[in-house]
CSV table of C-alpha atoms in Angstrom, one decimal:
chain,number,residue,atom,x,y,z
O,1,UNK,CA,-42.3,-37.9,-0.9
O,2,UNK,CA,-41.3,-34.3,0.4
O,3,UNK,CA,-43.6,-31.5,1.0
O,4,UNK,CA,-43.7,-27.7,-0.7
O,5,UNK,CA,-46.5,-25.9,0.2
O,6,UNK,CA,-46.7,-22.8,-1.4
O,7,UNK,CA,-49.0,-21.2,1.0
O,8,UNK,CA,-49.6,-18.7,4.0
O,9,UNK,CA,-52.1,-21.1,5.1
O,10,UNK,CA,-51.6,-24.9,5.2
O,11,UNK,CA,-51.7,-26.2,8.8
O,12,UNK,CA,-48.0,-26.8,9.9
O,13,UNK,CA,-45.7,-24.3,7.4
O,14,UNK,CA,-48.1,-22.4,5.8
O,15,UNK,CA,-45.8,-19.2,4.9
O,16,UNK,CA,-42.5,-20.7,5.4
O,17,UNK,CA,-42.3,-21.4,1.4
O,18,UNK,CA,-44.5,-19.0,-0.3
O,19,UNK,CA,-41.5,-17.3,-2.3
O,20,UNK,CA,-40.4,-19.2,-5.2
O,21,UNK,CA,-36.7,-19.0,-4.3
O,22,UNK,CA,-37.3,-20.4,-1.5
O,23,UNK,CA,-39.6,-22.8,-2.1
O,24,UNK,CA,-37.4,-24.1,-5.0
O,25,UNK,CA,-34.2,-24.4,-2.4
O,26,UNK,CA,-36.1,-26.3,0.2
O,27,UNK,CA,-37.5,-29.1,-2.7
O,28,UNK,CA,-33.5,-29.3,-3.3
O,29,UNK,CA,-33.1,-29.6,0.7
O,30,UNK,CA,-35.7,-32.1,0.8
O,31,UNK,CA,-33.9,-34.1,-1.8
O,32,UNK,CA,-30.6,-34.2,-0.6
O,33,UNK,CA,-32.3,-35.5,2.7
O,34,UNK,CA,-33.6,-38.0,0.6
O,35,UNK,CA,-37.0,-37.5,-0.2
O,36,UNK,CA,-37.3,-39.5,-4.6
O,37,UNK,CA,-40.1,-37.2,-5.3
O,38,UNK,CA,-41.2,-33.6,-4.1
O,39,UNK,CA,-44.9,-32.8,-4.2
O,40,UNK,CA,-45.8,-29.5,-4.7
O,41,UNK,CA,-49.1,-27.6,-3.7
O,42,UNK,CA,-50.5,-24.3,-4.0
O,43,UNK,CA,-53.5,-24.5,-1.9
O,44,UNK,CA,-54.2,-25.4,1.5
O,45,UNK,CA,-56.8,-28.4,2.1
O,46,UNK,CA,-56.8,-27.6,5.5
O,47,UNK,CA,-60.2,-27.7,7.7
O,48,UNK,CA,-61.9,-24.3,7.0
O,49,UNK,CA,-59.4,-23.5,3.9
O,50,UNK,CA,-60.8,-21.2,1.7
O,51,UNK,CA,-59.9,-22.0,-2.3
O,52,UNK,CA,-57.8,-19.9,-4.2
O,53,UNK,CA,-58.6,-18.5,-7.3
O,54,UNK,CA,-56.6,-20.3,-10.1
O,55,UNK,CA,-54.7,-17.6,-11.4
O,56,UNK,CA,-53.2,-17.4,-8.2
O,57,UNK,CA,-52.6,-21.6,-7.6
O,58,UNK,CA,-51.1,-20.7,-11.1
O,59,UNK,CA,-49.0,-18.3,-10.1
O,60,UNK,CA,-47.6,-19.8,-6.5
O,61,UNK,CA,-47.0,-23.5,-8.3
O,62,UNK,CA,-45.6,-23.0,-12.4
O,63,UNK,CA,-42.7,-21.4,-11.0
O,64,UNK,CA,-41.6,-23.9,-8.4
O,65,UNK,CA,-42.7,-26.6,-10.5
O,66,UNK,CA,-40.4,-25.4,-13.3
O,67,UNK,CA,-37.4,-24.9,-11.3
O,68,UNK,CA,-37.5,-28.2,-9.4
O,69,UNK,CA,-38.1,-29.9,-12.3
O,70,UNK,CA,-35.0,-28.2,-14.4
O,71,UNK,CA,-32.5,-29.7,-11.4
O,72,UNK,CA,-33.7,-32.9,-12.7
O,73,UNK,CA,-35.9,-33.8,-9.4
O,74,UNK,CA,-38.8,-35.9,-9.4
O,75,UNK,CA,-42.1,-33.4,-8.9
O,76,UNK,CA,-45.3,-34.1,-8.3
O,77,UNK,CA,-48.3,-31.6,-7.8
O,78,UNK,CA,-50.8,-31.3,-5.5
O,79,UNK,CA,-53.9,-29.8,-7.0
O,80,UNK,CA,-57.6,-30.5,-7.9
O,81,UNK,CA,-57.5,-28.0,-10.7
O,82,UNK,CA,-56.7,-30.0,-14.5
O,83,UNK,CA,-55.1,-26.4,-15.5
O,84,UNK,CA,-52.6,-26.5,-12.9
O,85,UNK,CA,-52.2,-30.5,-13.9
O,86,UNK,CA,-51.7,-29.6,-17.0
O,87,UNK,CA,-49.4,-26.9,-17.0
O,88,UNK,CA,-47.5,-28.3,-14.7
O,89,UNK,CA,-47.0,-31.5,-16.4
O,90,UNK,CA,-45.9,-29.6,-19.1
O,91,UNK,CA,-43.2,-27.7,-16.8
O,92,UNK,CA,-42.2,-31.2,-15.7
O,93,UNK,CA,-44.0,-32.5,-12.8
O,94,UNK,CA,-44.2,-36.3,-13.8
O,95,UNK,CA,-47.3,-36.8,-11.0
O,96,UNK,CA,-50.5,-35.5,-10.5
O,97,UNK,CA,-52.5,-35.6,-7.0
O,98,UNK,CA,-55.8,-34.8,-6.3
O,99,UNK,CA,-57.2,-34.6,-3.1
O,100,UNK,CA,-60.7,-35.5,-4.5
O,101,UNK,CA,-59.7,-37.8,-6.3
O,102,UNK,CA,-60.8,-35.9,-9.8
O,103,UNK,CA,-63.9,-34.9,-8.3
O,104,UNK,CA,-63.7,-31.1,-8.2
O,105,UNK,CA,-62.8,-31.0,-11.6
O,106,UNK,CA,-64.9,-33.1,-14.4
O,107,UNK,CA,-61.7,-31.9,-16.8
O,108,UNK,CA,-58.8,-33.2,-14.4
O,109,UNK,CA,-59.1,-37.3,-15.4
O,110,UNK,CA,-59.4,-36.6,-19.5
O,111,UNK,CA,-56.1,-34.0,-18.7
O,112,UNK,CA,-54.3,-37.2,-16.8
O,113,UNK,CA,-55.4,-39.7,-19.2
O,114,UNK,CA,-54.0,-37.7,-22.3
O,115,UNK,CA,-51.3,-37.1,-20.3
O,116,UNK,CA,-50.2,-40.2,-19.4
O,117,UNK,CA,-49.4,-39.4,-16.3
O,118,UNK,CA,-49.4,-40.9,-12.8
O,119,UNK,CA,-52.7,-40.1,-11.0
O,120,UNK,CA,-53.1,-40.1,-7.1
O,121,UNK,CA,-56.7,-41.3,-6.3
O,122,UNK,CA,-57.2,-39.9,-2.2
O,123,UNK,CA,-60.2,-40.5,-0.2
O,124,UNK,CA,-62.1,-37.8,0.8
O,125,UNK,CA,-66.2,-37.4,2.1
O,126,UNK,CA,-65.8,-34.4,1.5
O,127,UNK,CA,-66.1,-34.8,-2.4
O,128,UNK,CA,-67.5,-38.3,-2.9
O,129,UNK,CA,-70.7,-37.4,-0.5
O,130,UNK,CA,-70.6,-33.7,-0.2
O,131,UNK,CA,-68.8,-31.6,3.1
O,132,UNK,CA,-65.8,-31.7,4.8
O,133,UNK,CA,-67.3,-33.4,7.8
O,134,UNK,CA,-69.1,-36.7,6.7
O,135,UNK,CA,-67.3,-39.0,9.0
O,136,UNK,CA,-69.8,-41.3,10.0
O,137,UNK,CA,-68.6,-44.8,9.6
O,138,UNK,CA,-69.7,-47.9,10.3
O,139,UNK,CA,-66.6,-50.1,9.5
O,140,UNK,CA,-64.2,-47.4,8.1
O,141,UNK,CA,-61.6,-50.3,6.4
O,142,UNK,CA,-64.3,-51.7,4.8
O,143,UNK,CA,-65.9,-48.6,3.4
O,144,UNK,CA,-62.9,-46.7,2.5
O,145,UNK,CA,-61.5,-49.7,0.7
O,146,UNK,CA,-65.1,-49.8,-1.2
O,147,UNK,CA,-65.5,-46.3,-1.8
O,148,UNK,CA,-62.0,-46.2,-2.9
O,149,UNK,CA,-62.7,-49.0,-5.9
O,150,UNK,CA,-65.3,-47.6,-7.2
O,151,UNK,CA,-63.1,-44.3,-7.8
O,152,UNK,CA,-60.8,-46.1,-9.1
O,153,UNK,CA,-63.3,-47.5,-11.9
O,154,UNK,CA,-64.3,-44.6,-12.7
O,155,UNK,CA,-60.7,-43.1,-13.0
O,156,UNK,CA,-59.9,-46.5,-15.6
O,157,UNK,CA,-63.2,-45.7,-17.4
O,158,UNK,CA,-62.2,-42.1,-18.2
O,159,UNK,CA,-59.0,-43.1,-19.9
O,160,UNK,CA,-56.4,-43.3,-17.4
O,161,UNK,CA,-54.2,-46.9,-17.4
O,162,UNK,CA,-54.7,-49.1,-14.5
O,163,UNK,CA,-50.7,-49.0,-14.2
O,164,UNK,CA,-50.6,-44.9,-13.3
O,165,UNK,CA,-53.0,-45.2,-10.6
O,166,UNK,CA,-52.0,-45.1,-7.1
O,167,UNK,CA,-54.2,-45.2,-3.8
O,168,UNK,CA,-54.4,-43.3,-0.8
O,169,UNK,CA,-56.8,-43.7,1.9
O,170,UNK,CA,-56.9,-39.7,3.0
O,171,UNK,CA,-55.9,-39.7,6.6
O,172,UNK,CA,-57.4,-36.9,8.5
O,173,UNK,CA,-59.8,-36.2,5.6
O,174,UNK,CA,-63.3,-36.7,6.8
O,175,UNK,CA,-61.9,-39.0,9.2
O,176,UNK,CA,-61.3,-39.4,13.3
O,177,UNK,CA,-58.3,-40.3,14.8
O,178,UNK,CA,-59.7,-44.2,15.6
O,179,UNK,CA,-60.7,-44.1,12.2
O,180,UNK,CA,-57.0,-43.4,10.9
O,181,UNK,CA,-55.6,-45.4,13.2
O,182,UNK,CA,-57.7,-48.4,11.8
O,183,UNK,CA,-57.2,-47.8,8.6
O,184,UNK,CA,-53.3,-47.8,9.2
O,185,UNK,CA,-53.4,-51.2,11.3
O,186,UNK,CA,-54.7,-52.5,7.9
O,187,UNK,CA,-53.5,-51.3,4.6
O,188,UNK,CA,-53.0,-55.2,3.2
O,189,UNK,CA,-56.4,-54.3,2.6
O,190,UNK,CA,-55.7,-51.1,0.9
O,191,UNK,CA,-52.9,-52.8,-1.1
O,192,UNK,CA,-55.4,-55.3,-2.0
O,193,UNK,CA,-57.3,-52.8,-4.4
O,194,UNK,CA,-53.8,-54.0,-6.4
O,195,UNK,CA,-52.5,-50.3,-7.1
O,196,UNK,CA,-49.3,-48.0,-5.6
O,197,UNK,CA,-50.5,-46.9,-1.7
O,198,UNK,CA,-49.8,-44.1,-0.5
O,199,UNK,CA,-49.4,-42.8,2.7
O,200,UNK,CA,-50.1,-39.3,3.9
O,201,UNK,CA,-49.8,-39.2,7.6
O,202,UNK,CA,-47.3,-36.1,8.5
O,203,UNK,CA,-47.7,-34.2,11.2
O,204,UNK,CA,-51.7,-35.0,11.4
O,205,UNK,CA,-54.3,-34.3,14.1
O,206,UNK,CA,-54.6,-38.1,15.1
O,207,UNK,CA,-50.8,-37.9,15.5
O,208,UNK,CA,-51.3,-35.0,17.7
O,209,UNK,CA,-54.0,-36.9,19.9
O,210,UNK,CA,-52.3,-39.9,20.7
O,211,UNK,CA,-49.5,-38.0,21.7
O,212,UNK,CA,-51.5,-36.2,24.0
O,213,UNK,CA,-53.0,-39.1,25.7
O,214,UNK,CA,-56.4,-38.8,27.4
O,215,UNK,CA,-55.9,-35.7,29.2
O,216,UNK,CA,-53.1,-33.5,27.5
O,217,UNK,CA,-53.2,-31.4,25.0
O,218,UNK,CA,-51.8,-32.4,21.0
O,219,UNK,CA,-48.0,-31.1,20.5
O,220,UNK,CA,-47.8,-28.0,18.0
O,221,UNK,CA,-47.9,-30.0,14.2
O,222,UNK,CA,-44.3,-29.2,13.8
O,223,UNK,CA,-43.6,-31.2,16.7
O,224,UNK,CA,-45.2,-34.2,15.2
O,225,UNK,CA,-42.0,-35.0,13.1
O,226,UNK,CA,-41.2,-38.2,15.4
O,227,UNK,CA,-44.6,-39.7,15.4
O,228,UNK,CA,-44.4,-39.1,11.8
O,229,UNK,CA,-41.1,-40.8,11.2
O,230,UNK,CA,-42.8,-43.9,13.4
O,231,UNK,CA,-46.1,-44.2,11.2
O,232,UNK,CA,-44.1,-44.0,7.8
O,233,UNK,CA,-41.7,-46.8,9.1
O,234,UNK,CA,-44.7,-48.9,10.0
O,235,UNK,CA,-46.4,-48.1,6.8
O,236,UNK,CA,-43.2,-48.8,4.5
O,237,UNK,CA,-43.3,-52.2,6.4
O,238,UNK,CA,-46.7,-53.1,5.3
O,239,UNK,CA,-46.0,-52.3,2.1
O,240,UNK,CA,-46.6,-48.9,0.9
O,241,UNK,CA,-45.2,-47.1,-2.0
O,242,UNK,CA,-44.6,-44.0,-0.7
O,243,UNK,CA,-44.7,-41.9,2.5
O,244,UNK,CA,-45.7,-38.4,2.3
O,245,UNK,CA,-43.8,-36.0,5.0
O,246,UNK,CA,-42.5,-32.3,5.5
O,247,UNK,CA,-39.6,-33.4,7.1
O,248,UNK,CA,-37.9,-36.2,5.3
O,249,UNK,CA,-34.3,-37.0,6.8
O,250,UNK,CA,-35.9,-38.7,9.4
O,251,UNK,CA,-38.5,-40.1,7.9
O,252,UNK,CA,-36.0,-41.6,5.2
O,253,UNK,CA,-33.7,-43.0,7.6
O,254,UNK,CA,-37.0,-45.0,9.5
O,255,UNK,CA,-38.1,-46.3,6.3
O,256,UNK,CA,-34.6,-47.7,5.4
O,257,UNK,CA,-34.6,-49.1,8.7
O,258,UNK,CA,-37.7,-50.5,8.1
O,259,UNK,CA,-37.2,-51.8,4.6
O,260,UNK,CA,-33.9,-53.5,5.8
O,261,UNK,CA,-35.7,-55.6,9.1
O,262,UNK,CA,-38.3,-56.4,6.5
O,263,UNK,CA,-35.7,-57.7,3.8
O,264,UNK,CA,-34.1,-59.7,6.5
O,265,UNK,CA,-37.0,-61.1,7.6
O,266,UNK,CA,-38.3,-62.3,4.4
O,267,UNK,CA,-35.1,-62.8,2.8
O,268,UNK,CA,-32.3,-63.3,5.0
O,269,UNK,CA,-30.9,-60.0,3.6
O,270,UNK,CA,-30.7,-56.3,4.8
O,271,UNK,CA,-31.7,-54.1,2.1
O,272,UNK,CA,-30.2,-50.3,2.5
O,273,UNK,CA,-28.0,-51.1,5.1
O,274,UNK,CA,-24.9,-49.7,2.3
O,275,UNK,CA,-26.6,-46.8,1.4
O,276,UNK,CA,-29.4,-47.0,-1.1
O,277,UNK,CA,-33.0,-45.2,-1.6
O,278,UNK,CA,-35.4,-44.9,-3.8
O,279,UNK,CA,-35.5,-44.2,-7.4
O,280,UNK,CA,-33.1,-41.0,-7.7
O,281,UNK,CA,-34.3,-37.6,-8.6
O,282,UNK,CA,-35.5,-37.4,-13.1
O,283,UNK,CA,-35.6,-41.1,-13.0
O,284,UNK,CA,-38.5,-42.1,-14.9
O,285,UNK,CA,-41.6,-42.1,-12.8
O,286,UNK,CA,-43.0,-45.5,-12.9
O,287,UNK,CA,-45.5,-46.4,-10.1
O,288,UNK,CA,-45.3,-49.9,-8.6
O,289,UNK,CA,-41.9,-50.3,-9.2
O,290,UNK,CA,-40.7,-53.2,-7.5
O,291,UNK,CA,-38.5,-52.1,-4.4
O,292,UNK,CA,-38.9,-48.3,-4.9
O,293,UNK,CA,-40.5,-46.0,-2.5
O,294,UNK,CA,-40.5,-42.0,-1.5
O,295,UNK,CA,-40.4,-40.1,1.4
O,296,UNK,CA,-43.4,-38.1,1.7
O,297,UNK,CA,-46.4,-35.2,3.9
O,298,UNK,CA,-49.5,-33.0,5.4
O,299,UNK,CA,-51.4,-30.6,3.2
């Protein structure tokens, strides 16, 4: 899954795609790079991010949306409003995710459900418990992959079909770097929940901090794209639906790596090795697929 953030202000490109043309062009860069699904936001989530107003989220997304979505890619929007789901379902986006998981917005899971849509469920303190900085754990696997469930529930309760759900453990969001690290050294117990995981890892701070080692400082986020390519390759090994990244021609190419040393291994085969990705751009979104994964990243 490739990135759009149509912002001044997300942490690593905030500005770079605020003009619709633009923006528009580089989802079309990110798909000939081979990204299967382009996720599109128009507000930062970033620590000390103020939200926009929704005419504005409005304004910055239906367009890209629109015009992504007419060149027959695969969109998906990044929002926690259910009137920017909606409208931009109706412009085409085929995927909706929320950061809270359709917390900030008691109208977001009914819009999904009647929708029919996929639905991202994230983890994030910051909604379930209230503040952006409730990152107390005692074992963070356990209680992500328990707080997690019973979001999920409540997501199936309010109408939306266990099939459109997919997973994602929120790296970096009320989280440390040990506790992202932990969680990645054990998604089979993400997957376990038995939905779509994805994996949101690009250009993070715990990225930074490992490469900065105990006394250096992190590496600018936009020199975070190797580390990046490394974690999505490890995470398409375990499993994982999807990868969310800004930059995705290198990420691809680690996952097909990936994908091809696990085929191998488990079948005496090397998928990808002639050429193939993901599901290509307007095919049907259809989470869980078997064999199909994205290129995806940061907020």
């Amino acid at each position: 899954m490739g990135v759009v953030n149509v912002t001044p202000d997300s942490f690593s490109d905030g500005g770079r795609w605020f003009d619709t043309t633009v923006a528009v062009k580089h989802g079309l860069d990110l798909v000939t790079e081979g990204a299967d699904l382009v996720d599109v936001g128009g507000e930062s989530t970033r620590p000390g991010a103020t939200r926009v107003d929704e005419a504005e989220e409005l304004r910055r997304v239906i367009p890209v949306v629109r015009g992504l979505a007419s060149e027959g890619v695969a969109v998906s929007v990044d929002t926690m409003r259910a009137s920017v789901a909606e409208r931009s379902l109706a412009a085409g986006a085929a995927l909706v995710n929320d950061v809270s998981g359709g917390l900030a917005d008691p109208a977001m899971i009914p819009v999904v459900a009647d929708a029919g849509a996929p639905f991202v469920v994230m983890h994030w303190r910051g909604f379930l418990r209230g503040g952006n900085t409730d990152g107390v754990y005692e074992d963070v696997v356990t209680e992500v992959v328990d707080e997690l469930h019973a979001r999920v529930e409540a997501v199936l309760a309010g109408g939306i079909a266990p099939d459109r759900v997919v997973v994602d453990p929120g790296l970096g969001f009320s989280k440390e770097a040990g506790h992202d690290l932990a969680l990645l050294a054990h998604l089979d117990r993400l997957r376990a929940l038995g939905h779509p995981l994805l994996v949101a890892a690009s250009r993070k701070r715990f990225l930074g901090r490992v490469l900065a080692g105990p006394e250096g400082a992190p590496p600018p986020a936009r020199e975070r794209d190797a580390a990046t390519a490394a974690v999505s390759a490890l995470a398409a090994q375990a499993g994982a639906w999807a990868v969310r990244v800004h930059e995705v021609r290198a990420t691809a190419d680690a996952v097909r790596v990936a994908r091809a040393v696990e085929g191998a291994r488990t079948a005496g085969t090397a998928p990808g090795v002639t050429g193939e990705r993901g599901a290509p751009p307007g095919t049907a979104y259809a989470p869980g697929a078997e064999g199909e994964r994205g290129a995806e990243g940061d907020r």
